[in-house]
Structure formats: structure tokens, C-alpha cells
Amino acid sequence: TMVEIGLHRADEDISLSVDRDEVHIPSVIEIALFSADDDSVPMTGLVRLRQFQPDSTAEVKNAVALIVAAGATSIILDLRGNAGGLFTEAVAISSLFLDAGDTVVKTRGRSGIRSEEVSSVKQPGPFRHLPVAILIDSSSASASEIVAAALRDHRRAALVGTDSFGKWTAQDLIYIPSGSEQSLLKLTTQSFHPPEGTRVGRDELGKAAGLIPDVAVTTNPETARQIAINTRSRSFARIEQPGALSRLPIPDAQVAVDQLGNGDPVLSAALQLLAQPERWQALLKISTPPSKEESR
């Protein structure tokens, strides 16, 4: 059905007819392919994931497949500002880049290791040999940290950016009868534990904190704000064309922030890293001792 909407803009009355329909907000808000004009560096793809929601795995799989088909030899997964979402999608997305049998994450209840459940990869991921860099920041949390930690622990992805949030807990929704209505309680019931915890930091009490990037790149607050604004602007166009691929030149981190990826030092650092396969591989071999995960 149609709905008539009246708008008043700049002293002008505007009438619009809008078709009622469900609006699907994609979780993949950017798909891009970076290449140099002289082909001096291999092409690298970018997939920017806003949150982990139903169908996120299919979106990521389709995006990476599109990028690889276009000639990319490596991929950047941007999880900056991604506060998480569905646990099952985090496991499924991780599985795209891992091999069969690899552990993605372990969960434990209050009884600690006795209640541990392991989520593993069921079949070989289609992109298990594709070099990956994952962008993280202080807002990358929960499901984002599951993916980043799993790929880092299995030496599949280098982490670039700043320390992640450090949210290693899961919540359950519990329905509580209340007369003719129902109440809903969101209760923390489990803790997450990466396969090894190679890049998990520790706070002053020894508790698990955020993931520590392999390549630390800080961004001043104003630049970060401008990057977020431009990212949001680019994402609006994807609502109508969620599968579109943007072909972009290699960005310059030293110029003003724009919608081409320029002025983004974290993105530029990841592109430089993936353009040097030997350096990428060497970083993945460097690891701190596996975390001594506490039973809870």
C-alpha cells in the first residue's frame, strides 16, 4: 500500500507518495577494492561490517567472493565501531577464514572450565588461504572480538588499530511471566575465551581486557570523527545497492579525510602491511604466551 507524506522544507510544501515496505539495513556497509594506477601493488579488498545480525555471514561471504573475483589477493575486515551482535554469526563469519576443526571460541558458565563449550569450524572455509588484516578500535567489542581473536590465534589475520573494548561476556534473554504479560531479563551467563588468547591484554587485576593490535595506529578524536561521518555517508548509498563494489585508488593517510579513504591512518597501515606479505607473515609468528584464562 501507499502512504501520502507531507513535508515542509524552505517555505515549500512537498507531497510524496511512499510505498510501504520493509527496509533492510545491511550489516556490510562497504565493499571496496583498492588498486594502484601502475599496478605496483597487489589489489586489496575492504569489507566494513557494522554489526553481527541475521544474514551477516552471507553478506560477508558474498562481499569477499565479489572482491576476490575482481582480482584482490588480500582482504581488510573493518570492525571499528562494531559493538557486536549475534554469537552464531561471529562463529560463522570466523569459519569463512579458518580450516575444519579449528576452534573459534570457548564459552564457560559460572562453574568455569567444567561447563566449557567449544565452537569449532565444521568445514574448510572458502577464504582460509586469503591474507587478512582486521581493523579494531575501542568500540570493537563482543562478537567483533570473537572474530578478531580467532583469526589472530590461528595466524590468519593481523590486527591493526587500537586496543579493542574487552567485552568477554555473553548475555541470555530470560522470559519471566508477570500476570497477563511477560517481562524480559537480560542476564550475563557466560564468558568468552579465545582459542589461545595470543593478543588479549590484561588489566591491573589480571582480568582479560581488550585485544592488543599487532600494528598499533592511533587516530586523533577529530580525525576519527571525520572518518566516521564519511563512512556513514558512504553507507547510505548501500541501502539501495548493498552488493555494489567501489573501485578506489590507494588512499593517502597524510591528506584530509574524504569518502575515498584518504586521511585514514589505520586503513593505510593495513594496506601497507598486506602489500608486504613477508612482513604480514612475520607479525603473525610473533605472539605473547597464551593467556592464562581464569575459570569462572
Tab-separated table of C-alpha atoms in Angstrom:
chain	number	residue	atom	x	y	z
A	1	THR	CA	0.000	0.000	0.000
A	2	MET	CA	0.960	3.625	-0.424
A	3	VAL	CA	1.150	6.352	2.185
A	4	GLU	CA	0.997	10.070	1.496
A	5	ILE	CA	3.605	12.143	3.330
A	6	GLY	CA	3.608	15.916	3.572
A	7	LEU	CA	6.857	17.798	4.076
A	8	HIS	CA	7.556	21.452	4.681
A	9	ARG	CA	11.005	22.493	3.510
A	10	ALA	CA	12.357	26.017	2.942
A	11	ASP	CA	8.867	27.582	2.932
A	12	GLU	CA	7.672	24.981	0.441
A	13	ASP	CA	5.044	22.281	0.982
A	14	ILE	CA	6.011	18.955	-0.590
A	15	SER	CA	3.771	15.899	-1.038
A	16	LEU	CA	5.290	12.456	-1.510
A	17	SER	CA	3.770	9.036	-2.151
A	18	VAL	CA	5.759	6.299	-0.439
A	19	ASP	CA	5.315	2.565	-0.909
A	20	ARG	CA	5.148	0.758	2.431
A	21	ASP	CA	7.800	-1.942	2.607
A	22	GLU	CA	10.328	-3.466	4.947
A	23	VAL	CA	13.641	-1.617	4.975
A	24	HIS	CA	16.605	-3.961	5.270
A	25	ILE	CA	19.671	-2.307	6.738
A	26	PRO	CA	22.721	-4.262	5.538
A	27	SER	CA	25.372	-5.213	8.064
A	28	VAL	CA	28.100	-4.914	5.419
A	29	ILE	CA	28.179	-1.171	4.826
A	30	GLU	CA	31.112	-1.008	2.440
A	31	ILE	CA	32.726	-3.222	-0.189
A	32	ALA	CA	35.755	-1.703	-1.883
A	33	LEU	CA	38.741	-2.696	-3.985
A	34	PHE	CA	41.958	-0.675	-3.710
A	35	SER	CA	44.483	-0.698	-6.537
A	36	ALA	CA	47.390	1.455	-7.732
A	37	ASP	CA	47.257	3.166	-11.113
A	38	ASP	CA	50.511	1.495	-12.160
A	39	ASP	CA	49.638	-1.916	-10.673
A	40	SER	CA	52.731	-1.593	-8.474
A	41	VAL	CA	50.993	-3.296	-5.546
A	42	PRO	CA	48.529	-6.200	-5.499
A	43	MET	CA	44.854	-5.302	-5.197
A	44	THR	CA	43.358	-5.421	-1.705
A	45	GLY	CA	39.693	-5.579	-0.806
A	46	LEU	CA	37.825	-3.944	2.065
A	47	VAL	CA	34.719	-5.223	3.833
A	48	ARG	CA	33.298	-2.942	6.514
A	49	LEU	CA	30.953	-4.739	8.925
A	50	ARG	CA	28.621	-2.580	11.033
A	51	GLN	CA	27.213	-5.285	13.313
A	52	PHE	CA	26.574	-9.016	13.564
A	53	GLN	CA	22.928	-9.595	12.675
A	54	PRO	CA	20.957	-12.316	10.850
A	55	ASP	CA	22.406	-12.884	7.360
A	56	SER	CA	25.683	-11.113	8.196
A	57	THR	CA	27.639	-14.243	7.271
A	58	ALA	CA	26.002	-14.416	3.858
A	59	GLU	CA	26.713	-10.719	3.313
A	60	VAL	CA	30.381	-11.092	4.245
A	61	LYS	CA	30.778	-14.244	2.150
A	62	ASN	CA	29.240	-12.586	-0.902
A	63	ALA	CA	31.317	-9.434	-0.406
A	64	VAL	CA	34.623	-11.290	-0.132
A	65	ALA	CA	33.758	-13.520	-3.099
A	66	LEU	CA	32.986	-10.413	-5.168
A	67	ILE	CA	36.286	-8.816	-4.194
A	68	VAL	CA	38.318	-11.955	-4.935
A	69	ALA	CA	36.600	-12.369	-8.302
A	70	ALA	CA	37.623	-8.784	-9.106
A	71	GLY	CA	41.280	-9.635	-8.528
A	72	ALA	CA	42.007	-8.970	-4.844
A	73	THR	CA	44.783	-11.046	-3.293
A	74	SER	CA	44.137	-9.953	0.306
A	75	ILE	CA	41.300	-8.555	2.392
A	76	ILE	CA	40.772	-5.963	5.116
A	77	LEU	CA	37.894	-6.608	7.515
A	78	ASP	CA	36.968	-3.344	9.224
A	79	LEU	CA	35.408	-3.952	12.643
A	80	ARG	CA	35.964	-0.461	14.029
A	81	GLY	CA	32.882	0.795	15.813
A	82	ASN	CA	31.311	-2.670	15.650
A	83	ALA	CA	29.962	-3.368	19.145
A	84	GLY	CA	29.000	-6.956	18.342
A	85	GLY	CA	25.739	-8.796	17.882
A	86	LEU	CA	24.821	-12.419	17.339
A	87	PHE	CA	27.232	-15.024	18.709
A	88	THR	CA	26.284	-17.515	15.984
A	89	GLU	CA	27.153	-15.023	13.244
A	90	ALA	CA	30.553	-14.363	14.823
A	91	VAL	CA	31.334	-18.086	14.761
A	92	ALA	CA	30.058	-18.467	11.192
A	93	ILE	CA	31.995	-15.463	9.866
A	94	SER	CA	35.183	-16.684	11.550
A	95	SER	CA	34.646	-20.066	9.900
A	96	LEU	CA	34.845	-18.482	6.444
A	97	PHE	CA	38.556	-17.837	7.014
A	98	LEU	CA	39.547	-20.912	9.049
A	99	ASP	CA	40.094	-24.610	8.447
A	100	ALA	CA	37.904	-27.503	9.539
A	101	GLY	CA	38.384	-28.378	13.193
A	102	ASP	CA	39.826	-25.003	14.201
A	103	THR	CA	38.468	-23.672	17.489
A	104	VAL	CA	36.682	-20.344	17.124
A	105	VAL	CA	35.769	-19.632	20.735
A	106	LYS	CA	35.149	-21.314	24.071
A	107	THR	CA	32.339	-20.337	26.437
A	108	ARG	CA	32.123	-21.022	30.156
A	109	GLY	CA	29.401	-20.613	32.742
A	110	ARG	CA	29.756	-19.972	36.476
A	111	SER	CA	31.242	-23.416	37.092
A	112	GLY	CA	34.256	-22.489	34.993
A	113	ILE	CA	36.075	-24.943	32.798
A	114	ARG	CA	33.728	-27.771	33.848
A	115	SER	CA	30.962	-26.093	31.860
A	116	GLU	CA	33.142	-25.203	28.882
A	117	GLU	CA	31.656	-25.480	25.414
A	118	VAL	CA	33.806	-25.243	22.296
A	119	SER	CA	32.609	-23.765	18.996
A	120	SER	CA	34.675	-25.137	16.117
A	121	VAL	CA	34.763	-24.843	12.336
A	122	LYS	CA	32.651	-27.560	10.712
A	123	GLN	CA	34.097	-27.447	7.194
A	124	PRO	CA	37.017	-25.727	5.464
A	125	GLY	CA	36.360	-22.026	4.972
A	126	PRO	CA	36.298	-20.792	1.367
A	127	PHE	CA	38.761	-17.992	2.193
A	128	ARG	CA	41.070	-19.914	4.539
A	129	HIS	CA	44.160	-19.065	2.453
A	130	LEU	CA	43.383	-15.371	1.887
A	131	PRO	CA	45.657	-12.965	3.829
A	132	VAL	CA	43.582	-10.827	6.198
A	133	ALA	CA	44.045	-7.672	8.249
A	134	ILE	CA	41.377	-6.740	10.802
A	135	LEU	CA	40.851	-3.130	11.876
A	136	ILE	CA	39.859	-2.660	15.532
A	137	ASP	CA	39.341	0.197	17.967
A	138	SER	CA	37.989	0.788	21.463
A	139	SER	CA	34.417	0.274	20.204
A	140	SER	CA	35.135	-3.154	18.690
A	141	ALA	CA	33.521	-5.491	21.196
A	142	SER	CA	31.926	-8.859	21.861
A	143	ALA	CA	31.301	-10.632	18.534
A	144	SER	CA	33.925	-8.420	16.867
A	145	GLU	CA	36.481	-9.597	19.403
A	146	ILE	CA	35.498	-13.233	18.874
A	147	VAL	CA	36.267	-12.937	15.154
A	148	ALA	CA	39.435	-10.884	15.597
A	149	ALA	CA	40.839	-13.151	18.321
A	150	ALA	CA	40.019	-16.384	16.478
A	151	LEU	CA	41.651	-15.302	13.226
A	152	ARG	CA	44.668	-13.898	15.062
A	153	ASP	CA	45.168	-17.004	17.205
A	154	HIS	CA	45.133	-19.222	14.118
A	155	ARG	CA	47.652	-16.910	12.399
A	156	ARG	CA	45.106	-15.918	9.768
A	157	ALA	CA	44.815	-12.184	10.408
A	158	ALA	CA	46.929	-9.362	11.763
A	159	LEU	CA	45.198	-6.781	13.951
A	160	VAL	CA	45.629	-3.093	13.113
A	161	GLY	CA	44.446	-0.058	15.083
A	162	THR	CA	43.988	0.430	18.817
A	163	ASP	CA	43.040	-1.869	21.703
A	164	SER	CA	39.536	-3.306	21.438
A	165	PHE	CA	36.881	-2.885	24.141
A	166	GLY	CA	37.412	-6.127	26.069
A	167	LYS	CA	33.876	-7.484	26.451
A	168	TRP	CA	34.334	-11.192	27.039
A	169	THR	CA	30.855	-11.958	28.340
A	170	ALA	CA	27.591	-13.200	26.840
A	171	GLN	CA	24.014	-12.481	27.856
A	172	ASP	CA	20.869	-14.592	27.715
A	173	LEU	CA	17.304	-13.305	27.450
A	174	ILE	CA	15.088	-14.887	30.112
A	175	TYR	CA	11.303	-14.560	29.892
A	176	ILE	CA	9.591	-14.004	33.248
A	177	PRO	CA	5.802	-14.485	33.479
A	178	SER	CA	4.085	-11.483	35.039
A	179	GLY	CA	0.329	-11.909	35.108
A	180	SER	CA	-1.105	-11.458	31.652
A	181	GLU	CA	2.169	-10.011	30.386
A	182	GLN	CA	5.742	-11.207	30.211
A	183	SER	CA	8.845	-9.468	31.438
A	184	LEU	CA	12.269	-9.955	29.963
A	185	LEU	CA	15.520	-10.211	31.910
A	186	LYS	CA	18.866	-9.813	30.162
A	187	LEU	CA	21.366	-11.676	32.316
A	188	THR	CA	25.102	-12.233	31.883
A	189	THR	CA	25.511	-16.009	31.942
A	190	GLN	CA	28.756	-16.885	30.168
A	191	SER	CA	32.279	-15.719	29.464
A	192	PHE	CA	34.081	-15.934	26.118
A	193	HIS	CA	37.593	-17.359	25.759
A	194	PRO	CA	39.636	-17.189	22.533
A	195	PRO	CA	41.432	-20.324	21.292
A	196	GLU	CA	44.773	-19.132	22.729
A	197	GLY	CA	44.316	-15.506	23.714
A	198	THR	CA	47.520	-14.541	21.898
A	199	ARG	CA	46.728	-10.824	21.764
A	200	VAL	CA	44.428	-10.476	24.780
A	201	GLY	CA	45.603	-7.748	27.123
A	202	ARG	CA	45.276	-7.796	30.909
A	203	ASP	CA	44.102	-5.115	33.311
A	204	GLU	CA	45.720	-4.288	36.651
A	205	LEU	CA	43.818	-7.165	38.278
A	206	GLY	CA	44.902	-9.675	35.661
A	207	LYS	CA	41.476	-9.857	34.054
A	208	ALA	CA	41.093	-10.141	30.292
A	209	ALA	CA	40.989	-6.706	28.659
A	210	GLY	CA	40.927	-5.659	25.013
A	211	LEU	CA	42.809	-7.201	22.120
A	212	ILE	CA	46.205	-5.609	21.516
A	213	PRO	CA	46.819	-4.848	17.823
A	214	ASP	CA	49.883	-6.187	16.013
A	215	VAL	CA	50.233	-2.798	14.337
A	216	ALA	CA	49.242	-0.009	16.723
A	217	VAL	CA	47.918	3.090	14.958
A	218	THR	CA	46.312	5.918	16.895
A	219	THR	CA	43.858	8.399	15.420
A	220	ASN	CA	43.145	11.770	16.998
A	221	PRO	CA	39.496	12.303	18.043
A	222	GLU	CA	38.670	14.841	15.331
A	223	THR	CA	40.085	12.647	12.559
A	224	ALA	CA	38.199	9.660	13.954
A	225	ARG	CA	35.000	11.724	13.925
A	226	GLN	CA	35.527	12.749	10.302
A	227	ILE	CA	36.230	9.145	9.290
A	228	ALA	CA	33.005	8.026	10.989
A	229	ILE	CA	30.992	10.757	9.235
A	230	ASN	CA	32.354	9.809	5.815
A	231	THR	CA	31.831	6.109	6.478
A	232	ARG	CA	28.221	6.786	7.436
A	233	SER	CA	27.680	8.863	4.302
A	234	ARG	CA	29.034	6.090	2.072
A	235	SER	CA	26.856	3.527	3.817
A	236	PHE	CA	23.619	5.331	2.926
A	237	ALA	CA	24.080	4.547	-0.772
A	238	ARG	CA	24.494	0.860	0.022
A	239	ILE	CA	20.938	0.545	1.338
A	240	GLU	CA	19.674	0.567	-2.260
A	241	GLN	CA	22.727	-1.196	-3.744
A	242	PRO	CA	24.054	-3.453	-0.969
A	243	GLY	CA	26.156	-5.571	-3.328
A	244	ALA	CA	27.908	-2.766	-5.190
A	245	LEU	CA	31.718	-2.793	-5.377
A	246	SER	CA	33.607	0.509	-5.171
A	247	ARG	CA	36.929	0.649	-7.041
A	248	LEU	CA	39.253	3.112	-5.346
A	249	PRO	CA	42.869	4.275	-5.678
A	250	ILE	CA	45.336	3.606	-2.869
A	251	PRO	CA	44.454	6.225	-0.214
A	252	ASP	CA	46.833	8.778	1.258
A	253	ALA	CA	46.861	8.977	5.051
A	254	GLN	CA	48.503	12.413	5.018
A	255	VAL	CA	45.701	14.352	3.319
A	256	ALA	CA	42.262	15.421	4.521
A	257	VAL	CA	39.657	12.782	5.293
A	258	ASP	CA	37.282	12.137	2.410
A	259	GLN	CA	34.963	9.466	1.039
A	260	LEU	CA	37.780	7.760	-0.883
A	261	GLY	CA	39.514	6.516	2.261
A	262	ASN	CA	42.103	9.310	2.323
A	263	GLY	CA	43.137	10.619	5.725
A	264	ASP	CA	42.540	7.265	7.453
A	265	PRO	CA	45.867	6.194	9.015
A	266	VAL	CA	44.545	2.832	10.208
A	267	LEU	CA	43.279	1.832	6.769
A	268	SER	CA	46.534	2.976	5.163
A	269	ALA	CA	48.601	0.992	7.676
A	270	ALA	CA	46.620	-2.165	6.882
A	271	LEU	CA	47.053	-1.659	3.135
A	272	GLN	CA	50.797	-1.183	3.571
A	273	LEU	CA	51.009	-4.319	5.698
A	274	LEU	CA	49.171	-6.529	3.217
A	275	ALA	CA	51.331	-5.174	0.387
A	276	GLN	CA	54.290	-6.765	2.221
A	277	PRO	CA	53.420	-10.481	2.608
A	278	GLU	CA	56.706	-11.292	4.352
A	279	ARG	CA	56.080	-8.633	6.992
A	280	TRP	CA	52.483	-9.826	7.454
A	281	GLN	CA	53.654	-13.413	7.972
A	282	ALA	CA	56.420	-12.334	10.340
A	283	LEU	CA	53.949	-10.411	12.507
A	284	LEU	CA	51.714	-13.446	12.824
A	285	LYS	CA	54.621	-15.507	14.150
A	286	ILE	CA	55.166	-13.031	16.985
A	287	SER	CA	52.994	-13.870	19.940
A	288	THR	CA	52.843	-13.369	23.649
A	289	PRO	CA	52.387	-16.512	25.756
A	290	PRO	CA	48.830	-17.883	25.620
A	291	SER	CA	46.585	-16.206	28.169
A	292	LYS	CA	46.002	-17.969	31.448
A	293	GLU	CA	42.260	-17.868	31.213
A	294	GLU	CA	40.552	-17.817	34.555
A	295	SER	CA	37.838	-20.301	35.373
A	296	ARG	CA	34.672	-18.556	36.408
